[in-house]
Short mmCIF file of C-alpha atoms in Angstrom, two decimals:
data_model
loop_
_atom_site.label_atom_id
_atom_site.label_comp_id
_atom_site.label_asym_id
_atom_site.label_seq_id
_atom_site.Cartn_x
_atom_site.Cartn_y
_atom_site.Cartn_z
CA MET A 30 17.91 6.98 7.53
CA GLY A 31 16.54 3.65 8.73
CA ARG A 32 13.67 1.85 7.17
CA PHE A 33 10.19 1.88 8.81
CA VAL A 34 7.96 -1.19 8.53
CA VAL A 35 4.54 -1.51 10.11
CA PHE A 36 2.43 -4.55 10.79
CA GLU A 37 -1.36 -4.05 10.72
CA GLY A 38 -4.30 -6.42 11.20
CA GLY A 39 -7.36 -7.18 13.31
CA GLU A 40 -7.33 -8.94 16.61
CA GLY A 41 -5.86 -12.44 16.39
CA SER A 42 -4.10 -11.79 13.07
CA GLY A 43 -0.65 -12.73 14.40
CA LYS A 44 0.87 -9.39 13.59
CA SER A 45 2.67 -9.01 16.92
CA THR A 46 4.46 -12.34 16.49
CA GLN A 47 5.49 -11.48 12.90
CA ALA A 48 6.64 -7.97 13.84
CA ARG A 49 8.89 -9.52 16.52
CA LEU A 50 10.32 -12.09 14.08
CA LEU A 51 11.13 -9.51 11.41
CA ALA A 52 12.72 -7.17 13.96
CA GLU A 53 14.87 -10.04 15.17
CA ARG A 54 16.02 -10.89 11.65
CA TRP A 55 16.92 -7.28 10.91
CA GLY A 56 18.28 -6.34 14.35
CA ALA A 57 15.73 -3.55 14.21
CA VAL A 58 14.04 -1.55 16.90
CA LEU A 59 10.76 -3.33 17.78
CA THR A 60 7.93 -1.21 19.06
CA PHE A 61 4.14 -1.06 19.19
CA GLU A 62 1.04 1.10 19.59
CA PRO A 63 -0.56 2.10 21.79
CA GLY A 64 1.95 1.97 24.60
CA GLY A 65 5.43 1.96 23.01
CA THR A 66 6.76 4.55 25.45
CA GLU A 67 6.44 5.16 29.25
CA VAL A 68 3.81 7.83 28.61
CA GLY A 69 2.19 5.58 26.07
CA GLN A 70 1.82 2.83 28.64
CA ARG A 71 -0.35 5.13 30.78
CA LEU A 72 -2.50 5.95 27.69
CA ARG A 73 -2.66 2.27 26.79
CA GLU A 74 -4.17 1.50 30.16
CA ILE A 75 -6.91 4.04 29.64
CA LEU A 76 -7.59 2.92 26.05
CA LEU A 77 -7.56 -0.85 26.57
CA SER A 78 -8.63 -1.49 30.17
CA PRO A 79 -12.19 -2.89 30.41
CA GLU A 80 -12.55 -0.78 33.54
CA THR A 81 -12.52 2.35 31.33
CA GLY A 82 -15.92 1.45 29.90
CA ASP A 83 -17.28 3.43 27.04
CA LEU A 84 -15.17 6.19 25.57
CA ASP A 85 -16.46 8.86 23.27
CA PRO A 86 -15.07 7.88 19.81
CA ARG A 87 -13.38 11.30 19.46
CA ALA A 88 -11.74 10.93 22.89
CA GLU A 89 -10.54 7.50 21.88
CA ALA A 90 -9.05 8.86 18.61
CA LEU A 91 -7.43 11.76 20.41
CA LEU A 92 -5.85 9.49 23.01
CA MET A 93 -4.46 7.27 20.16
CA ALA A 94 -3.10 10.37 18.50
CA ALA A 95 -1.47 11.54 21.67
CA ASP A 96 0.17 8.18 22.10
CA ARG A 97 1.40 8.29 18.51
CA ALA A 98 2.71 11.77 18.67
CA HIS A 99 4.90 11.05 21.72
CA HIS A 100 5.90 7.69 20.22
CA VAL A 101 7.08 9.19 16.93
CA ALA A 102 8.84 12.20 18.55
CA THR A 103 10.68 10.22 21.26
CA LYS A 104 11.30 6.73 19.87
CA ILE A 105 10.53 6.13 16.18
CA ARG A 106 11.95 9.15 14.47
CA PRO A 107 15.12 9.32 16.63
CA ALA A 108 15.87 5.70 15.80
CA LEU A 109 15.29 6.20 12.10
CA ASN A 110 17.51 9.31 12.17
CA ARG A 111 20.28 7.24 13.72
CA GLY A 112 20.02 4.83 10.73
CA LYS A 113 18.20 2.14 12.72
CA ASP A 114 15.42 0.16 11.10
CA VAL A 115 12.17 0.22 12.99
CA VAL A 116 9.36 -2.42 13.02
CA CYS A 117 6.11 -1.27 14.58
CA ASP A 118 3.12 -3.35 15.63
CA ARG A 119 0.26 -0.99 14.60
CA PHE A 120 0.51 2.60 13.42
CA VAL A 121 -1.74 5.08 11.61
CA GLY A 122 -3.62 2.30 9.74
CA SER A 123 -5.07 1.08 13.02
CA SER A 124 -6.57 4.44 13.83
CA LEU A 125 -8.03 4.73 10.33
CA ALA A 126 -9.57 1.26 10.63
CA TYR A 127 -10.68 1.35 14.27
CA GLN A 128 -11.65 4.89 14.91
CA GLY A 129 -12.05 6.26 11.40
CA TYR A 130 -14.13 3.49 9.90
CA ALA A 131 -15.42 1.19 12.66
CA ARG A 132 -16.19 4.02 15.06
CA GLY A 133 -17.61 6.08 12.23
CA LEU A 134 -15.48 9.19 12.66
CA GLY A 135 -14.37 9.25 9.02
CA ILE A 136 -11.12 7.90 7.54
CA GLU A 137 -10.00 11.22 6.17
CA GLU A 138 -10.81 13.00 9.42
CA VAL A 139 -8.75 10.60 11.36
CA ARG A 140 -6.02 10.57 8.78
CA ALA A 141 -5.63 14.38 9.19
CA LEU A 142 -5.34 13.99 12.98
CA SER A 143 -2.78 11.21 12.51
CA THR A 144 -0.70 13.28 10.04
CA PHE A 145 -0.58 16.07 12.62
CA ALA A 146 0.41 13.63 15.35
CA THR A 147 3.23 12.02 13.32
CA ASP A 148 4.44 15.24 11.78
CA GLY A 149 3.94 13.55 8.39
CA LEU A 150 5.97 10.41 9.07
CA VAL A 151 4.85 7.49 6.92
CA PRO A 152 6.09 3.90 6.89
CA ASP A 153 8.09 2.53 3.95
CA LEU A 154 5.99 -0.64 3.99
CA VAL A 155 2.75 -1.77 5.70
CA LEU A 156 2.18 -5.50 5.99
CA LEU A 157 -1.47 -6.37 6.54
CA LEU A 158 -2.09 -9.78 7.96
CA VAL A 159 -5.54 -11.20 7.22
CA VAL A 160 -7.04 -14.33 8.77
CA PRO A 161 -10.53 -15.91 8.50
CA PRO A 162 -12.87 -14.65 11.26
CA ASP A 163 -13.20 -18.11 12.86
CA GLU A 164 -9.42 -18.46 13.10
CA ALA A 165 -9.12 -15.01 14.65
CA VAL A 166 -11.79 -15.85 17.26
CA THR A 167 -9.94 -19.09 18.16
CA ARG A 168 -6.68 -17.25 18.56
CA MET A 169 -8.27 -14.48 20.71
CA ALA A 170 -9.91 -17.07 22.92
CA ALA A 171 -6.58 -18.74 23.51
CA ALA A 172 -5.01 -15.41 24.41
CA GLY A 173 -7.17 -15.04 27.51
CA LYS A 174 -9.43 -12.26 28.76
CA PRO A 175 -10.09 -9.62 26.05
CA ASP A 176 -9.20 -6.00 26.44
CA ARG A 177 -11.71 -3.19 25.89
CA LEU A 178 -11.23 -3.02 22.11
CA GLU A 179 -11.03 -6.80 21.67
CA ALA A 180 -14.38 -7.03 23.37
CA ALA A 181 -16.03 -4.45 21.15
CA GLY A 182 -18.20 -6.99 19.43
CA GLU A 183 -18.43 -9.06 16.18
CA GLU A 184 -19.93 -6.17 14.09
CA PHE A 185 -17.18 -3.75 15.18
CA HIS A 186 -14.43 -6.21 14.23
CA ARG A 187 -16.14 -6.99 10.93
CA LYS A 188 -15.98 -3.22 10.12
CA VAL A 189 -12.32 -3.11 11.19
CA ALA A 190 -11.53 -6.00 8.75
CA GLU A 191 -13.50 -4.31 5.98
CA ALA A 192 -11.64 -1.03 6.61
CA TYR A 193 -8.22 -2.67 6.30
CA VAL A 194 -9.10 -4.12 2.88
CA ILE A 195 -10.20 -0.65 1.73
CA LEU A 196 -6.98 1.01 3.07
CA ALA A 197 -4.74 -1.62 1.37
CA ALA A 198 -6.63 -1.29 -1.93
CA HIS A 199 -6.23 2.50 -1.95
CA ASP A 200 -2.48 2.44 -1.29
CA PRO A 201 -1.02 -0.64 -3.08
CA ASP A 202 2.42 0.91 -3.40
CA ARG A 203 2.82 0.93 0.36
CA TRP A 204 0.49 -1.83 1.61
CA VAL A 205 0.89 -5.62 1.12
CA VAL A 206 -1.91 -8.02 2.10
CA ILE A 207 -0.58 -11.26 3.48
CA ASP A 208 -2.51 -14.45 4.34
CA GLY A 209 -1.99 -14.73 8.11
CA SER A 210 -3.59 -18.18 8.47
CA GLY A 211 -1.63 -21.35 9.20
CA SER A 212 1.51 -21.87 11.26
CA VAL A 213 3.83 -19.12 12.47
CA GLU A 214 6.50 -20.49 10.13
CA ASP A 215 4.20 -20.45 7.07
CA VAL A 216 3.20 -16.84 7.75
CA GLU A 217 6.82 -15.79 8.37
CA ALA A 218 7.79 -17.24 5.00
CA ARG A 219 5.07 -15.13 3.33
CA VAL A 220 6.18 -12.06 5.22
CA ARG A 221 9.80 -12.64 4.26
CA GLU A 222 8.84 -12.98 0.58
CA ALA A 223 6.85 -9.75 0.64
CA VAL A 224 9.61 -7.83 2.33
CA GLU A 225 12.24 -9.08 -0.06
CA ALA A 226 10.02 -8.06 -3.02
CA ARG A 227 9.36 -4.54 -1.68
CA LEU A 228 12.55 -3.83 0.19
CA PRO A 229 15.15 -5.97 -1.61
CA SER A 230 18.05 -4.52 0.30
CA GLY A 231 16.29 -5.01 3.61
CA GLU A 232 16.42 -8.71 4.37
CA ARG A 233 19.50 -9.76 6.33
CA ALA A 234 20.15 -13.38 6.88
#
């Protein structure tokens, strides 16, 4: 059975870059949510396109769950069962933070939906990258035109950040909080240290 590591964080946290770097070091399957499959790409377009406009929060949560269910069934679990390590950019934690907390649907309600969608699959390790709000804004501005969720507003993203801190605090055996500020190399070193501490057999030079 392969190992399953997830990167979480708000917009501009640098998680996508760090997920890619870890996957490269491990020779792991690198994937992401929403949109890690062909079906998921269609759902991602609905979820993130500014043209979609307002979505009912429950509809948003259900679309995320549909993406995750297909993703786990067709990509993540088969890879793990083949003995491949999997590194994923976002997973259940994102739904808990964005839809459960920031959208006000309730963390436990969205957790139940996500458990159903994943058939109970949980990551071995969740790495939460945290950056100061001003640094996140600067990074997002450099990335270009925001998608629908990125453009959800300062208060929404403040709630997302707050939710992640709560989630990490309630599951310290699985979640590790990492300072995501500074250079890519600095953050990579912090990630590597955390992974070595939690999954000592995992790092491969």
